[in-house]
C-alpha cells in the first residue's frame, strides 16, 4: 500500500461550516485520522457541555494522545437555554484562552476548536482573538475551526473550507434525536 | 449532564454527499460517537484501498467493536488509476455483498458504506442493489452512505442528508496532501 509523504510538511487551517449536520462529526473524524498517524490531539468545545453526546466517551476509547475540553454551556440563544449571555461569553473566553495556551505549548499536532465559528458569530469571542490565534499557529500544527456562520475573515485565512448544507434532516419528519447519529 | 433517551429508538439512514472535503471524515466521526454509546460498528469502503490513510490505524486504536473492510482499488476513472473497470466493478460488487451479509447478521448497530454513492454513480453497483439494501435495513440499525453524487432515489429514502460543498481546498493553492487532514 502506497504511503504519501509530503515534501513540505505543513499544518493546515481547516474550517468546517454550514447549517447541515456533520461539522463536529467531521472534526471527530479528523481526530481518528490523526490518531492513526500517532499525532497528539486537543479538542476544545466552545459551546457544548450540558447535554451528553457519545463523543465524550468515544474519544476516551481512542488509544492515542487525545484530550477533549468542554467549556461551554449548551447553545447560546437557543430557546430554553437557561444561561445568561455573560456566562456563555465567559465560557467562550475561557475556551479561547485555553486554545491559546494549548497552541503555544507545542504539545499537539492537531487542535480542534469546536463550534468556535458560532461563538464568534454570537460575539462570545471577538474576531481579532480568533484571527490572532490563526496567525500565531505554529507552522506544523493543524488547526480546525468548526461551527455554522464562519466569519469571512476566518475563511480568508483558512487553507481548506467545507460548507455542510442541510438537504434533509430527520427531525423535520418529527424523528427524535438518536444516539450514535445525532448525539 | 442531561442524557437524552429517544422514546422511539430507530435506526436512521444518513447520506453524506457533495464535492467538498469531509464525507468519509464525517462517517469516521459518527463511528466515534457510536463507539461512545457502546455500539457495534462496521465500515465497508467501496472505492479506497491502495493508498494509505490514517483512519486505517486510527480505527484499530478505537477500543470498541469496530471493523473496517477496504474492498476497493483507489478511485475508478481518476487519471492514472491502473485498474480496469471490470476490476473496480467486481470490488464494488464484493463490497455490496459484504454489506448485505453484515446487515443481515444483526451483529452491528452502525453500518457505514463509504464511497458507495460514487460507486453507484460510476455504475460499479446498481441502483436497485443499493435501494434494496436500504429498504431491508433492520429497523434499529443506522446505515450511513457516503460519497459524491448521491443518487436522488437514495436521497429520497434517507432520513438525514448533508451535502459537503467545497469553498476552498488547500490543493488549489498547490499545497500537497498533509497527513492527519487529507489522509
Short mmCIF file of C-alpha atoms in Angstrom, two decimals:
data_model
loop_
_atom_site.label_atom_id
_atom_site.label_comp_id
_atom_site.label_asym_id
_atom_site.label_seq_id
_atom_site.Cartn_x
_atom_site.Cartn_y
_atom_site.Cartn_z
CA UNK A 1 0.00 0.00 0.00
CA UNK A 2 1.40 3.34 -1.07
CA UNK A 3 2.01 5.87 1.72
CA UNK A 4 2.25 9.54 0.78
CA UNK A 5 4.88 11.71 2.46
CA UNK A 6 4.66 15.45 1.75
CA UNK A 7 7.89 17.06 0.59
CA UNK A 8 6.87 20.14 2.54
CA UNK A 9 5.01 19.15 5.71
CA UNK A 10 2.79 21.92 7.00
CA UNK A 11 -0.04 22.42 9.40
CA UNK A 12 -3.31 23.37 7.73
CA UNK A 13 -6.10 25.67 8.80
CA UNK A 14 -9.39 23.89 8.12
CA UNK A 15 -12.84 25.44 8.53
CA UNK A 16 -15.98 23.28 8.63
CA UNK A 17 -19.06 25.48 8.49
CA UNK A 18 -22.66 25.49 7.23
CA UNK A 19 -26.08 24.69 8.67
CA UNK A 20 -26.15 20.96 7.86
CA UNK A 21 -25.36 18.04 10.13
CA UNK A 22 -21.76 16.90 10.30
CA UNK A 23 -19.40 19.66 11.40
CA UNK A 24 -18.35 18.46 14.85
CA UNK A 25 -18.61 14.97 13.38
CA UNK A 26 -16.08 15.86 10.67
CA UNK A 27 -13.69 17.16 13.32
CA UNK A 28 -14.02 13.88 15.25
CA UNK A 29 -13.23 12.00 12.05
CA UNK A 30 -10.11 14.12 11.54
CA UNK A 31 -9.12 13.10 15.08
CA UNK A 32 -9.40 9.42 14.08
CA UNK A 33 -7.23 10.04 11.01
CA UNK A 34 -4.65 11.99 13.06
CA UNK A 35 -4.72 9.31 15.74
CA UNK A 36 -3.77 6.76 13.08
CA UNK A 37 -0.69 8.85 12.31
CA UNK A 38 0.28 8.93 16.00
CA UNK A 39 -0.48 12.64 16.29
CA UNK A 40 -1.34 14.40 19.54
CA UNK A 41 -4.80 15.90 19.53
CA UNK A 42 -6.58 18.57 21.57
CA UNK A 43 -10.31 19.27 21.14
CA UNK A 44 -11.77 22.39 22.78
CA UNK A 45 -15.55 22.70 22.66
CA UNK A 46 -16.64 26.32 22.74
CA UNK A 47 -20.36 25.90 23.17
CA UNK A 48 -21.38 22.43 24.22
CA UNK A 49 -21.28 20.89 27.60
CA UNK A 50 -24.59 20.27 29.34
CA UNK A 51 -26.07 17.61 27.07
CA UNK A 52 -24.44 14.21 26.82
CA UNK A 53 -23.08 13.19 23.43
CA UNK A 54 -21.39 9.88 22.59
CA UNK A 55 -18.14 11.51 21.50
CA UNK A 56 -17.33 12.26 25.16
CA UNK A 57 -16.85 8.55 25.79
CA UNK A 58 -15.82 7.72 22.21
CA UNK A 59 -12.78 9.98 22.47
CA UNK A 60 -11.80 8.32 25.77
CA UNK A 61 -11.81 4.96 23.99
CA UNK A 62 -9.23 6.15 21.44
CA UNK A 63 -5.81 4.80 22.29
CA UNK A 64 -3.84 7.90 21.44
CA UNK A 65 -2.79 11.22 22.89
CA UNK A 66 -6.17 12.94 22.73
CA UNK A 67 -7.86 15.29 25.15
CA UNK A 68 -11.24 16.99 24.99
CA UNK A 69 -12.24 20.08 26.95
CA UNK A 70 -15.90 21.04 27.15
CA UNK A 71 -16.07 24.61 28.35
CA UNK A 72 -19.47 25.65 27.00
CA UNK A 73 -22.95 25.50 28.44
CA UNK A 74 -25.16 24.37 25.60
CA UNK A 75 -26.18 26.63 22.76
CA UNK A 76 -26.48 30.31 23.47
CA UNK A 77 -29.63 31.89 22.12
CA UNK A 78 -31.45 28.60 21.55
CA UNK A 79 -34.91 28.54 23.03
CA UNK A 80 -34.94 27.24 26.57
CA UNK A 81 -31.22 27.72 27.19
CA UNK A 82 -31.17 28.87 30.83
CA UNK A 83 -27.77 30.58 30.93
CA UNK A 84 -27.30 34.33 30.60
CA UNK A 85 -25.17 35.79 27.79
CA UNK A 86 -22.36 36.83 30.15
CA UNK A 87 -21.96 33.22 31.29
CA UNK A 88 -21.71 31.97 27.68
CA UNK A 89 -19.25 34.76 26.94
CA UNK A 90 -17.11 33.87 29.95
CA UNK A 91 -17.07 30.20 28.94
CA UNK A 92 -16.09 31.02 25.38
CA UNK A 93 -13.40 33.38 26.63
CA UNK A 94 -12.05 30.59 28.85
CA UNK A 95 -12.05 28.32 25.78
CA UNK A 96 -10.14 30.91 23.74
CA UNK A 97 -7.55 31.32 26.49
CA UNK A 98 -7.18 27.55 26.71
CA UNK A 99 -6.78 27.33 22.92
CA UNK A 100 -4.02 29.93 23.02
CA UNK A 101 -2.24 28.10 25.83
CA UNK A 102 -2.52 24.68 24.15
CA UNK A 103 -1.29 26.05 20.83
CA UNK A 104 1.70 27.77 22.40
CA UNK A 105 2.66 24.59 24.28
CA UNK A 106 3.53 22.81 21.01
CA UNK A 107 2.33 19.63 22.73
CA UNK A 108 -0.25 18.99 19.98
CA UNK A 109 -0.25 18.26 16.28
CA UNK A 110 -3.99 18.82 15.76
CA UNK A 111 -6.07 21.37 17.63
CA UNK A 112 -9.83 21.42 17.08
CA UNK A 113 -11.83 24.49 18.12
CA UNK A 114 -15.31 23.03 18.04
CA UNK A 115 -18.21 25.46 17.48
CA UNK A 116 -15.82 28.40 17.57
CA UNK A 117 -17.44 29.86 14.45
CA UNK A 118 -20.84 30.17 16.15
CA UNK A 119 -19.15 31.50 19.28
CA UNK A 120 -17.70 34.28 17.12
CA UNK A 121 -20.98 34.87 15.29
CA UNK A 122 -22.73 35.26 18.66
CA UNK A 123 -19.99 37.64 19.89
CA UNK A 124 -18.92 35.30 22.67
CA UNK A 125 -15.40 35.73 21.32
CA UNK A 126 -14.07 38.60 19.20
CA UNK A 127 -12.88 38.42 15.61
CA UNK A 128 -9.39 39.66 16.43
CA UNK A 129 -9.00 36.94 19.09
CA UNK A 130 -9.66 34.23 16.55
CA UNK A 131 -7.63 35.80 13.73
CA UNK A 132 -4.62 36.16 16.00
CA UNK A 133 -4.98 32.53 17.11
CA UNK A 134 -4.85 31.51 13.45
CA UNK A 135 -1.96 33.83 12.61
CA UNK A 136 0.11 32.65 15.59
CA UNK A 137 -0.38 28.97 14.83
CA UNK A 138 2.92 27.04 14.89
CA UNK A 139 3.70 26.08 11.26
CA UNK A 140 3.28 22.31 11.69
CA UNK A 141 0.12 22.34 13.81
CA UNK A 142 -3.20 21.59 12.10
CA UNK A 143 -5.95 23.92 13.34
CA UNK A 144 -9.60 23.03 12.72
CA UNK A 145 -12.42 25.50 13.34
CA UNK A 146 -15.98 24.18 13.23
CA UNK A 147 -19.40 25.75 13.55
CA UNK A 148 -22.03 27.47 11.45
CA UNK A 149 -21.73 31.03 10.14
CA UNK A 150 -17.94 31.11 9.81
CA UNK A 151 -16.70 34.70 9.52
CA UNK A 152 -15.43 35.70 6.03
CA UNK A 153 -12.11 36.84 7.54
CA UNK A 154 -11.64 33.39 9.09
CA UNK A 155 -12.44 31.74 5.75
CA UNK A 156 -9.93 34.09 4.09
CA UNK A 157 -7.11 32.83 6.35
CA UNK A 158 -8.03 29.14 6.00
CA UNK A 159 -6.44 26.64 3.62
CA UNK A 160 -9.41 24.30 3.29
CA UNK A 161 -13.04 25.24 3.91
CA UNK A 162 -16.09 23.00 3.60
CA UNK A 163 -19.69 24.08 3.99
CA UNK A 164 -22.10 21.41 5.18
CA UNK A 165 -25.51 22.09 3.66
CA UNK A 166 -28.67 20.52 5.01
CA UNK A 167 -30.57 18.68 2.28
CA UNK A 168 -32.78 16.76 4.71
CA UNK A 169 -32.86 16.23 8.46
CA UNK A 170 -34.73 13.51 10.34
CA UNK A 171 -36.07 15.96 12.92
CA UNK A 172 -38.09 17.72 10.23
CA UNK A 173 -40.06 14.46 9.90
CA UNK A 174 -40.58 14.52 13.67
CA UNK A 175 -37.95 11.85 14.36
CA UNK A 176 -36.29 12.35 17.76
CA UNK A 177 -32.51 12.63 18.06
CA UNK A 178 -31.00 9.14 18.01
CA UNK A 179 -27.86 8.02 19.88
CA UNK A 180 -24.85 7.26 17.69
CA UNK A 181 -26.01 9.66 14.97
CA UNK A 182 -27.42 12.83 16.50
CA UNK A 183 -25.64 12.70 19.87
CA UNK B 1 -25.19 16.21 32.47
CA UNK B 2 -28.50 15.51 30.76
CA UNK B 3 -28.66 12.35 28.67
CA UNK B 4 -31.35 12.09 26.01
CA UNK B 5 -33.16 8.78 25.53
CA UNK B 6 -35.46 8.57 22.50
CA UNK B 7 -38.99 7.35 23.25
CA UNK B 8 -38.91 5.61 19.88
CA UNK B 9 -35.42 4.33 19.14
CA UNK B 10 -34.83 3.82 15.45
CA UNK B 11 -32.02 3.32 13.06
CA UNK B 12 -31.50 6.20 10.66
CA UNK B 13 -30.43 6.30 7.03
CA UNK B 14 -27.86 9.08 6.68
CA UNK B 15 -26.35 10.26 3.37
CA UNK B 16 -23.21 12.42 3.29
CA UNK B 17 -22.61 13.66 -0.23
CA UNK B 18 -21.16 16.65 -2.13
CA UNK B 19 -17.81 17.55 -3.67
CA UNK B 20 -16.20 19.12 -0.60
CA UNK B 21 -13.78 17.58 1.85
CA UNK B 22 -15.24 15.77 4.82
CA UNK B 23 -17.55 12.92 3.79
CA UNK B 24 -15.55 9.88 4.85
CA UNK B 25 -14.34 12.04 7.72
CA UNK B 26 -17.92 12.61 8.87
CA UNK B 27 -18.55 8.87 8.80
CA UNK B 28 -15.46 8.30 10.95
CA UNK B 29 -16.77 10.90 13.39
CA UNK B 30 -20.11 9.08 13.56
CA UNK B 31 -18.12 5.95 14.42
CA UNK B 32 -16.51 7.80 17.37
CA UNK B 33 -19.93 8.91 18.58
CA UNK B 34 -21.40 5.40 18.21
CA UNK B 35 -18.34 3.93 19.90
CA UNK B 36 -19.07 6.18 22.90
CA UNK B 37 -22.52 4.61 23.12
CA UNK B 38 -21.03 1.11 23.07
CA UNK B 39 -22.44 0.40 19.61
CA UNK B 40 -21.00 -2.18 17.21
CA UNK B 41 -19.71 -0.65 14.01
CA UNK B 42 -18.92 -1.96 10.54
CA UNK B 43 -17.27 0.24 7.89
CA UNK B 44 -17.14 -1.02 4.31
CA UNK B 45 -15.06 1.05 1.89
CA UNK B 46 -16.34 0.71 -1.66
CA UNK B 47 -13.58 2.50 -3.52
CA UNK B 48 -10.47 3.04 -1.48
CA UNK B 49 -7.74 0.64 -0.73
CA UNK B 50 -4.39 1.20 -2.40
CA UNK B 51 -3.34 4.47 -0.79
CA UNK B 52 -2.62 4.61 2.93
CA UNK B 53 -4.84 6.82 5.04
CA UNK B 54 -4.56 7.40 8.79
CA UNK B 55 -8.05 6.10 9.53
CA UNK B 56 -6.85 2.54 8.87
CA UNK B 57 -4.75 2.66 12.02
CA UNK B 58 -6.99 5.19 13.81
CA UNK B 59 -9.92 2.76 13.72
CA UNK B 60 -7.71 -0.01 15.12
CA UNK B 61 -6.90 2.24 18.08
CA UNK B 62 -10.58 2.59 18.99
CA UNK B 63 -11.44 0.38 21.93
CA UNK B 64 -14.82 -0.78 20.70
CA UNK B 65 -16.44 -3.32 18.43
CA UNK B 66 -15.42 -1.76 15.12
CA UNK B 67 -14.27 -3.35 11.91
CA UNK B 68 -13.24 -1.79 8.61
CA UNK B 69 -13.18 -3.56 5.25
CA UNK B 70 -11.34 -1.96 2.36
CA UNK B 71 -12.51 -3.69 -0.79
CA UNK B 72 -11.80 -1.02 -3.39
CA UNK B 73 -8.77 -0.25 -5.55
CA UNK B 74 -8.46 3.53 -5.49
CA UNK B 75 -10.73 5.79 -7.46
CA UNK B 76 -12.15 4.48 -10.68
CA UNK B 77 -11.84 6.90 -13.55
CA UNK B 78 -9.27 9.14 -11.89
CA UNK B 79 -6.28 9.85 -14.09
CA UNK B 80 -3.51 7.34 -13.58
CA UNK B 81 -5.67 4.71 -11.92
CA UNK B 82 -4.26 1.47 -13.33
CA UNK B 83 -7.18 -0.89 -12.75
CA UNK B 84 -9.71 -1.77 -15.45
CA UNK B 85 -13.42 -1.03 -14.97
CA UNK B 86 -14.34 -4.69 -14.52
CA UNK B 87 -11.95 -4.97 -11.56
CA UNK B 88 -13.49 -1.88 -9.90
CA UNK B 89 -16.94 -3.30 -10.59
CA UNK B 90 -16.02 -6.67 -9.08
CA UNK B 91 -14.61 -4.99 -5.96
CA UNK B 92 -17.71 -2.86 -5.51
CA UNK B 93 -19.92 -5.90 -6.05
CA UNK B 94 -17.94 -7.73 -3.36
CA UNK B 95 -18.47 -4.73 -1.07
CA UNK B 96 -22.22 -4.75 -1.75
CA UNK B 97 -22.44 -8.48 -1.00
CA UNK B 98 -20.48 -7.93 2.22
CA UNK B 99 -22.79 -5.07 3.19
CA UNK B 100 -25.83 -7.27 2.69
CA UNK B 101 -24.29 -10.07 4.76
CA UNK B 102 -23.23 -7.72 7.58
CA UNK B 103 -26.61 -6.06 7.70
CA UNK B 104 -28.48 -9.37 7.79
CA UNK B 105 -26.25 -10.65 10.62
CA UNK B 106 -27.70 -8.06 13.06
CA UNK B 107 -24.24 -8.01 14.66
CA UNK B 108 -23.91 -4.26 14.10
CA UNK B 109 -25.65 -1.09 15.24
CA UNK B 110 -23.98 1.23 12.72
CA UNK B 111 -23.02 0.24 9.18
CA UNK B 112 -21.08 2.71 7.06
CA UNK B 113 -20.93 2.24 3.28
CA UNK B 114 -18.06 4.56 2.46
CA UNK B 115 -17.93 5.99 -1.10
CA UNK B 116 -20.94 3.91 -2.09
CA UNK B 117 -22.56 6.95 -3.72
CA UNK B 118 -19.66 7.35 -6.18
CA UNK B 119 -19.63 3.59 -6.76
CA UNK B 120 -23.28 3.87 -7.81
CA UNK B 121 -22.65 6.99 -9.91
CA UNK B 122 -19.86 5.12 -11.74
CA UNK B 123 -22.13 2.09 -12.26
CA UNK B 124 -19.91 -0.19 -10.18
CA UNK B 125 -23.06 -1.11 -8.28
CA UNK B 126 -26.65 -0.84 -9.49
CA UNK B 127 -29.33 1.45 -8.13
CA UNK B 128 -31.66 -1.41 -7.22
CA UNK B 129 -28.87 -3.09 -5.22
CA UNK B 130 -28.47 -0.03 -3.04
CA UNK B 131 -32.17 0.75 -2.72
CA UNK B 132 -32.90 -2.82 -1.61
CA UNK B 133 -30.07 -2.63 0.93
CA UNK B 134 -31.70 0.48 2.38
CA UNK B 135 -35.22 -0.97 2.31
CA UNK B 136 -34.11 -4.21 4.01
CA UNK B 137 -32.23 -2.43 6.78
CA UNK B 138 -33.17 -3.82 10.23
CA UNK B 139 -35.22 -1.10 12.00
CA UNK B 140 -32.66 -0.31 14.72
CA UNK B 141 -29.53 -0.31 12.55
CA UNK B 142 -28.08 3.06 11.49
CA UNK B 143 -26.96 3.00 7.85
CA UNK B 144 -24.61 5.71 6.55
CA UNK B 145 -23.88 6.15 2.84
CA UNK B 146 -21.06 8.50 1.86
CA UNK B 147 -19.64 9.72 -1.41
CA UNK B 148 -20.18 12.42 -4.00
CA UNK B 149 -23.06 12.45 -6.48
CA UNK B 150 -25.60 10.64 -4.30
CA UNK B 151 -28.49 9.32 -6.43
CA UNK B 152 -31.81 11.19 -5.97
CA UNK B 153 -33.58 7.90 -5.21
CA UNK B 154 -31.09 7.23 -2.38
CA UNK B 155 -31.65 10.75 -1.03
CA UNK B 156 -35.40 10.14 -1.23
CA UNK B 157 -35.13 7.11 1.07
CA UNK B 158 -32.76 8.77 3.55
CA UNK B 159 -33.75 10.44 6.85
CA UNK B 160 -30.85 12.88 7.06
CA UNK B 161 -28.79 14.13 4.11
CA UNK B 162 -25.89 16.58 4.20
CA UNK B 163 -24.07 17.96 1.18
CA UNK B 164 -20.46 18.96 1.77
CA UNK B 165 -19.64 21.88 -0.53
CA UNK B 166 -16.07 22.92 -1.31
CA UNK B 167 -15.49 26.58 -0.50
CA UNK B 168 -11.70 26.30 -0.60
CA UNK B 169 -9.20 23.47 -0.78
CA UNK B 170 -5.50 23.64 0.06
CA UNK B 171 -4.51 21.71 -3.07
CA UNK B 172 -5.80 24.55 -5.23
CA UNK B 173 -3.02 26.68 -3.71
CA UNK B 174 -0.55 23.93 -4.62
CA UNK B 175 -0.31 22.57 -1.08
CA UNK B 176 0.37 18.81 -1.05
CA UNK B 177 -1.92 16.43 0.86
CA UNK B 178 -0.98 16.50 4.54
CA UNK B 179 -1.19 13.57 6.98
CA UNK B 180 -3.87 13.87 9.66
CA UNK B 181 -6.05 16.09 7.47
CA UNK B 182 -6.02 14.85 3.89
CA UNK B 183 -5.09 11.20 4.54
#
